[in-house]
mmCIF file of C-alpha atoms in Angstrom:
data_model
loop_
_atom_site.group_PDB
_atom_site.id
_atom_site.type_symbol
_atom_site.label_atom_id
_atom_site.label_comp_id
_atom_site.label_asym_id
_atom_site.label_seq_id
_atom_site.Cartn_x
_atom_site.Cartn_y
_atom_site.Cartn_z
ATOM 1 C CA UNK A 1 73.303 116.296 97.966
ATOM 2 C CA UNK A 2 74.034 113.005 96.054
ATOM 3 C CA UNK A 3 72.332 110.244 97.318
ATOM 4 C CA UNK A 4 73.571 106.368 96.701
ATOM 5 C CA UNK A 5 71.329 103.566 96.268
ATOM 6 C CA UNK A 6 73.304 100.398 97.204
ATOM 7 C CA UNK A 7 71.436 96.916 96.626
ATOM 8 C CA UNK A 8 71.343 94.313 97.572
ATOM 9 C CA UNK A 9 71.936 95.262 101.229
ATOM 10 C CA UNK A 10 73.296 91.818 101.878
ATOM 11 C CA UNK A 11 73.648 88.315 100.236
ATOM 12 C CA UNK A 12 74.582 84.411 100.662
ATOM 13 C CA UNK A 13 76.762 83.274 98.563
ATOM 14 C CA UNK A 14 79.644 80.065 97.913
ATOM 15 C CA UNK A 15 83.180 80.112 97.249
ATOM 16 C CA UNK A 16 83.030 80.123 93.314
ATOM 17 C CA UNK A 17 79.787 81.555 93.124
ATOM 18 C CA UNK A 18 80.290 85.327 90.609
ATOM 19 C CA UNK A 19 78.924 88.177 92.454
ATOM 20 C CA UNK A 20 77.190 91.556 91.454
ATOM 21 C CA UNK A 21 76.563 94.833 93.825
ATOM 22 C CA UNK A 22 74.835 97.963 92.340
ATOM 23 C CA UNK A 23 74.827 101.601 92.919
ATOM 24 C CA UNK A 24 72.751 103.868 91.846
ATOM 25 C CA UNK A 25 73.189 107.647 92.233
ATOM 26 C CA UNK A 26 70.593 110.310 92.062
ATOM 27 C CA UNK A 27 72.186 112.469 89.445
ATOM 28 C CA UNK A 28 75.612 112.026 87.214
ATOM 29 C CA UNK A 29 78.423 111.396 89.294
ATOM 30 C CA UNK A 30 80.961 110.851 85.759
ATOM 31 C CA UNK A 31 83.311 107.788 87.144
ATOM 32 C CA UNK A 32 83.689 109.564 89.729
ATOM 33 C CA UNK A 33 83.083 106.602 91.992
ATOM 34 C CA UNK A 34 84.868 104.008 94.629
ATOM 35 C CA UNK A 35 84.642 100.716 95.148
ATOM 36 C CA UNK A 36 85.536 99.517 98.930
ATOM 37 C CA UNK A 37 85.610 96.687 101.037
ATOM 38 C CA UNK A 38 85.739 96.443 104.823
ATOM 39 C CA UNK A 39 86.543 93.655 107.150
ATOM 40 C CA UNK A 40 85.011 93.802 111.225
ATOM 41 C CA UNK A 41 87.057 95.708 113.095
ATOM 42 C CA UNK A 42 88.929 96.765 110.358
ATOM 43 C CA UNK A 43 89.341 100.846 108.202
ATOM 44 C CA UNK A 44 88.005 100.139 104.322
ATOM 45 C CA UNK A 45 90.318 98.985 101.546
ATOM 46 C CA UNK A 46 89.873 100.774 98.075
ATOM 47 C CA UNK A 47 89.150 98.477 95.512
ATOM 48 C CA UNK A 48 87.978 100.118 92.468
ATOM 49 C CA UNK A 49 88.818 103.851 91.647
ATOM 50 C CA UNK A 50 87.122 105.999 88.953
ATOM 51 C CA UNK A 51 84.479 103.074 88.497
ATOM 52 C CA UNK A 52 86.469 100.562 86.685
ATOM 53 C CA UNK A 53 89.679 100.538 87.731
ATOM 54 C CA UNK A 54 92.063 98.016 89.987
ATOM 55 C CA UNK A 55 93.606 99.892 92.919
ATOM 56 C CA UNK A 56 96.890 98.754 92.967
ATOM 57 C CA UNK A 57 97.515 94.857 94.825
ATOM 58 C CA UNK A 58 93.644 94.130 94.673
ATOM 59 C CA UNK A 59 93.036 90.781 93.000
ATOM 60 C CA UNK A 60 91.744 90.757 89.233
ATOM 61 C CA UNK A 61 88.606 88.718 90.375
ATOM 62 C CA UNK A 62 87.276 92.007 91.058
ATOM 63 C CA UNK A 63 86.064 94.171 88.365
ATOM 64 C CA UNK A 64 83.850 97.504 88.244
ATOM 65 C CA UNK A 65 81.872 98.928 85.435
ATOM 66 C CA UNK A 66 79.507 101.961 85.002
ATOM 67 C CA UNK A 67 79.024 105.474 84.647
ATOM 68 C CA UNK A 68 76.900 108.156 85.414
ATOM 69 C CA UNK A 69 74.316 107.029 87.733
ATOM 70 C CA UNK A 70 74.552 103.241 87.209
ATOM 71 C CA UNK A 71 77.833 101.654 88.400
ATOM 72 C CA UNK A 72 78.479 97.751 89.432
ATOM 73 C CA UNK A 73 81.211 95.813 91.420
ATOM 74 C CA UNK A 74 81.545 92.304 90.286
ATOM 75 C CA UNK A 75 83.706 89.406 91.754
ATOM 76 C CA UNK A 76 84.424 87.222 89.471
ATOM 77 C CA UNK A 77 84.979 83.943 92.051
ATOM 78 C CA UNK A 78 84.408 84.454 95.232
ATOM 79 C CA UNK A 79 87.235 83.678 97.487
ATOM 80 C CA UNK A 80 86.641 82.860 101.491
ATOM 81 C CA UNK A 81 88.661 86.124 102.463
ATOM 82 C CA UNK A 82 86.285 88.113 100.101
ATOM 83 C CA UNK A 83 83.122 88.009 103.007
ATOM 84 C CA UNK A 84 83.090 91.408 103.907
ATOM 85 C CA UNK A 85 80.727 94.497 103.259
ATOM 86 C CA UNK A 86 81.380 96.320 100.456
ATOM 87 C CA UNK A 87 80.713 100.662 100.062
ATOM 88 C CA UNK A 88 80.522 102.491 97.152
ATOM 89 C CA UNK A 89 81.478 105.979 97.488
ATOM 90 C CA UNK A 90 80.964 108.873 95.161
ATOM 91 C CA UNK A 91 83.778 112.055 95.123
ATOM 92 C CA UNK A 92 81.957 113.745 92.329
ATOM 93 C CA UNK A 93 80.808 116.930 94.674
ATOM 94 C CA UNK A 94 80.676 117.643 98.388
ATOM 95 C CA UNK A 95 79.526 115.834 100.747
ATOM 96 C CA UNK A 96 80.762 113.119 99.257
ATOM 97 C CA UNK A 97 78.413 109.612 100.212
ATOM 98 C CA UNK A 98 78.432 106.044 100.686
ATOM 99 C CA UNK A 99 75.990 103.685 99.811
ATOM 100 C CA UNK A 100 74.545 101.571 102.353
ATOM 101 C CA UNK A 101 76.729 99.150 102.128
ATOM 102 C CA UNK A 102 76.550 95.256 101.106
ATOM 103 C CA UNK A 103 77.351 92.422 103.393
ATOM 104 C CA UNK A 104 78.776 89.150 101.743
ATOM 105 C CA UNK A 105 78.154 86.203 103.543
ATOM 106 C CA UNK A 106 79.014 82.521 103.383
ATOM 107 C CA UNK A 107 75.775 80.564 102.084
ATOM 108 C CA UNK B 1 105.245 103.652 104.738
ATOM 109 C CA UNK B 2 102.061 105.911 105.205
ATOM 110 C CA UNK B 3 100.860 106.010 108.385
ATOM 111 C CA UNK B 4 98.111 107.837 109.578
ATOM 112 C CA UNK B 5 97.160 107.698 113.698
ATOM 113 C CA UNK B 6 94.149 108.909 114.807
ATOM 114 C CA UNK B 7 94.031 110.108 118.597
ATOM 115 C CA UNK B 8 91.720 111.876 120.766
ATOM 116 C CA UNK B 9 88.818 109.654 121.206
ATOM 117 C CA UNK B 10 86.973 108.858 124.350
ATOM 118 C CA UNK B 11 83.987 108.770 126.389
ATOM 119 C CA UNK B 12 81.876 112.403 126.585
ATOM 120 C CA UNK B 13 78.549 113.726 127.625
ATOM 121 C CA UNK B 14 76.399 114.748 125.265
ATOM 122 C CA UNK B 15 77.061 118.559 124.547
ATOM 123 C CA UNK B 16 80.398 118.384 125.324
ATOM 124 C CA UNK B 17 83.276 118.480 122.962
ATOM 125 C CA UNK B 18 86.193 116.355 121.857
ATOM 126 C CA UNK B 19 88.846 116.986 119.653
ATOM 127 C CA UNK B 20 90.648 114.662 117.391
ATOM 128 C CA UNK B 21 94.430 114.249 116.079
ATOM 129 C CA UNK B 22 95.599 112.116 113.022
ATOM 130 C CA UNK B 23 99.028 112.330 113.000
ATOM 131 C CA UNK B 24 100.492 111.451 109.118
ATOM 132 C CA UNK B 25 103.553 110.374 107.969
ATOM 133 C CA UNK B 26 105.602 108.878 105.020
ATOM 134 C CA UNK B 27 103.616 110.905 102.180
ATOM 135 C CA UNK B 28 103.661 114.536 101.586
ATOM 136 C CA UNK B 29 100.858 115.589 103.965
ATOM 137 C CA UNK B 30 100.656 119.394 103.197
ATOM 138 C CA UNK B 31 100.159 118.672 99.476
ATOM 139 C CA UNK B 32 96.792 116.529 99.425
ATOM 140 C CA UNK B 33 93.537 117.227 101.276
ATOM 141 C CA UNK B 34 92.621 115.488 104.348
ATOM 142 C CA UNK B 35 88.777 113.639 105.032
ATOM 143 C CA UNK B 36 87.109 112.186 108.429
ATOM 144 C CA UNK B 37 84.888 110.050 107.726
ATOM 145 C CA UNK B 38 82.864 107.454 110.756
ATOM 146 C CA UNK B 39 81.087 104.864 111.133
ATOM 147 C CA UNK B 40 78.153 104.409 113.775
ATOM 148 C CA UNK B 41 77.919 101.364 115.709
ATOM 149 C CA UNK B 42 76.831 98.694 113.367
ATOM 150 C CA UNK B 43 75.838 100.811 110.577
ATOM 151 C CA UNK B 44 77.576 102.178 107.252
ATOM 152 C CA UNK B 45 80.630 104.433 106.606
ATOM 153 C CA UNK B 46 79.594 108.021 106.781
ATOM 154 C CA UNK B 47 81.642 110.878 105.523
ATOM 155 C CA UNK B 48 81.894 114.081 107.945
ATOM 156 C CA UNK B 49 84.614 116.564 106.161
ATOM 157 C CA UNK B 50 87.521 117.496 104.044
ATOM 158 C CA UNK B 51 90.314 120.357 104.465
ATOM 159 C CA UNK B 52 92.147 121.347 101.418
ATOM 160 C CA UNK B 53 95.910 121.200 100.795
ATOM 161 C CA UNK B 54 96.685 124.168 102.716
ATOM 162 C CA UNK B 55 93.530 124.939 104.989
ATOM 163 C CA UNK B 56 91.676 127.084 102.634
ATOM 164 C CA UNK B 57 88.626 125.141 102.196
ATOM 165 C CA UNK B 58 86.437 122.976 104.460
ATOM 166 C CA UNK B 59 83.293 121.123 103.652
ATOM 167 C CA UNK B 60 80.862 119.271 106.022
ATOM 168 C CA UNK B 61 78.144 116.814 105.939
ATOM 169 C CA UNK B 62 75.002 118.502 106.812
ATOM 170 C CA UNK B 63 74.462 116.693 110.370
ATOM 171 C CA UNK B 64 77.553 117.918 111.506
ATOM 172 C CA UNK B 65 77.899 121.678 109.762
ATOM 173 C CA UNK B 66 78.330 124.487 112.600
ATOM 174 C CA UNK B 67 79.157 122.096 115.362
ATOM 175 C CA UNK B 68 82.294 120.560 114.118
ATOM 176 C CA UNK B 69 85.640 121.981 112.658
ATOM 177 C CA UNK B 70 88.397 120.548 110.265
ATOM 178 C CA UNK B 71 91.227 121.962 110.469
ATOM 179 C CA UNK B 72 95.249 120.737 109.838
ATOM 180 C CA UNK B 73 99.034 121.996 111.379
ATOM 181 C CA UNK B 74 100.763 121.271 108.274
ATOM 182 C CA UNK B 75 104.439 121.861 110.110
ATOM 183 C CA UNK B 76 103.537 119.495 112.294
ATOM 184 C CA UNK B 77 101.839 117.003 109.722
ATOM 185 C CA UNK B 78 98.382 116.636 111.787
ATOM 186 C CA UNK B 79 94.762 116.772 110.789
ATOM 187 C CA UNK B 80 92.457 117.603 112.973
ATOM 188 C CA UNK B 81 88.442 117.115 113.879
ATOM 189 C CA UNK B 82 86.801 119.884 116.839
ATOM 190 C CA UNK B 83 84.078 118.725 117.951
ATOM 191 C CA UNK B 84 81.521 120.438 119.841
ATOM 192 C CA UNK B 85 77.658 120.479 121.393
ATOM 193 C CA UNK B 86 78.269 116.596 120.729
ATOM 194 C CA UNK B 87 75.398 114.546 120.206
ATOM 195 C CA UNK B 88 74.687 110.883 121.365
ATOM 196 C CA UNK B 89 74.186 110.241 117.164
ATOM 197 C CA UNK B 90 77.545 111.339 116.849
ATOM 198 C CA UNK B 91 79.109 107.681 118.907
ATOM 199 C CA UNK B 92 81.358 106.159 116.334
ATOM 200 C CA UNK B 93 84.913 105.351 115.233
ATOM 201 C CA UNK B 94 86.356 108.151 113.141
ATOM 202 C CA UNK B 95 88.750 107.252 110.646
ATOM 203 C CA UNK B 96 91.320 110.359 108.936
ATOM 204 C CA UNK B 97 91.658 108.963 105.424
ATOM 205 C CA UNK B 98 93.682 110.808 102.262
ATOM 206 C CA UNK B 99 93.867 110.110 98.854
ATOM 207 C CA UNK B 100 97.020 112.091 97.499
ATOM 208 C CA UNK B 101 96.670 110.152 93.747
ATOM 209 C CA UNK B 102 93.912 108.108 91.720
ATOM 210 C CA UNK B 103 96.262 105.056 92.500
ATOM 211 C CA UNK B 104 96.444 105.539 96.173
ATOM 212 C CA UNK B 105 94.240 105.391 99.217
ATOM 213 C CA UNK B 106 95.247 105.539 103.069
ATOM 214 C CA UNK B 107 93.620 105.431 105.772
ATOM 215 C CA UNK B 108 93.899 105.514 109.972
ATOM 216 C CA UNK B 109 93.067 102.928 112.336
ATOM 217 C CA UNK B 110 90.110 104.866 113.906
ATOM 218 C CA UNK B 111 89.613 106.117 117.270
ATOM 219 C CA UNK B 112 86.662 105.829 119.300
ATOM 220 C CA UNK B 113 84.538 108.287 120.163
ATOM 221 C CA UNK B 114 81.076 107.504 122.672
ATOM 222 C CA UNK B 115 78.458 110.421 123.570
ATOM 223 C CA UNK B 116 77.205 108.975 126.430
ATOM 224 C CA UNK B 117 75.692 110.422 129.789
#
């Protein structure tokens, strides 16, 4: 199975601040990799699909790069309604995983 | 619009069983495969299984392999999760998610399910 390595596990940050999450897989996943964000009480919202690109209505502040076993989510600005935790999720081969997920907080 | 409405949860002893509904709508549900995927308490999204188009092919995460079945009524547009010899580990919401193209992504509300005695 693939295993994903998602640091940090949570940080403090300001409105305005840029900020970077990393996941790591344990062998090549391609792009074959999604970007989520989920709100308490809330399902997740897709973000990023095949590692760097916009799902459709999600603010260009957000941005996702990588491939292979390296791959990054990066918002720009942080907004107040971007405090959530964020997932990465590979669909290269089954069982498809999450990382451990990253909560954004306000600092 | 899509919707997808996940039923069935509930309160059960451990080693009992549960099943689940999603019930989909507004999308072509008998041309995409179907996932569950939950999330503990607390803790981190966890994928359980996927059922192809047409019911052909099922795939589960390890913890859940030989207890749990995927399966979907594609007349009446419904996914659904069997659940059996449940285990307190198992307490979570369990969310029926799809992803018929690259550029879309849908997902349930999540029902509730507690393994309790």
């Amino acid at each position: 199975d693939i295993q994903m390595t998602q640091s940090p596990s949570s940080l403090s940050a300001s409105v305005g601040d840029r900020v970077t999450i990393t996941c790591r897989a344990s062998q090549g996943i391609r792009n074959d990799l999604g970007w989520y964000q989920q709100k308490p009480g809330k399902a997740p919202k897709r973000l990023i699909y095949a590692a760097s690109y916009l799902h459709t209505g999600v603010p260009s502040r957000f941005s996702g790069t990588g491939s292979g076993t390296e791959f990054t989510l990066t918002i720009s600005s942080l907004q107040p309604e971007d405090f959530a935790t964020y997932y990465c999720l590979q669909h290269n081969s089954y069982p498809w995983t999450f990382g451990q997920g990253t909560k954004v907080e306000i600092k | 619009q899509v919707q997808l409405v996940a039923s069935g949860g509930g309160v059960v002893q451990p080693g009992r069983s549960l099943r689940l509904s999603c019930a989909a709508s507004g999308f072509s549900f008998s041309s995409y495969p179907m996932h569950w995927v939950r999330q503990a308490p607390g803790k981190g999204l966890d994928w359980v299984a996927v059922i192809s188009y047409d019911g052909s092919n099922q795939y589960y995460t390890d913890s859940v392999k030989g207890r749990f079945t995927i399966s979907r009524d594609n007349s009446r547009n419904t996914l659904y999760l069997q659940m059996n010899r449940l285990r307190v580990e198992d307490t979570a919401v369990y969310y029926c998610a799809t992803s018929p193209t690259a550029t879309t992504d849908y997902w349930g509300q999540g029902t509730l399910v507690t393994v309790s005695s």
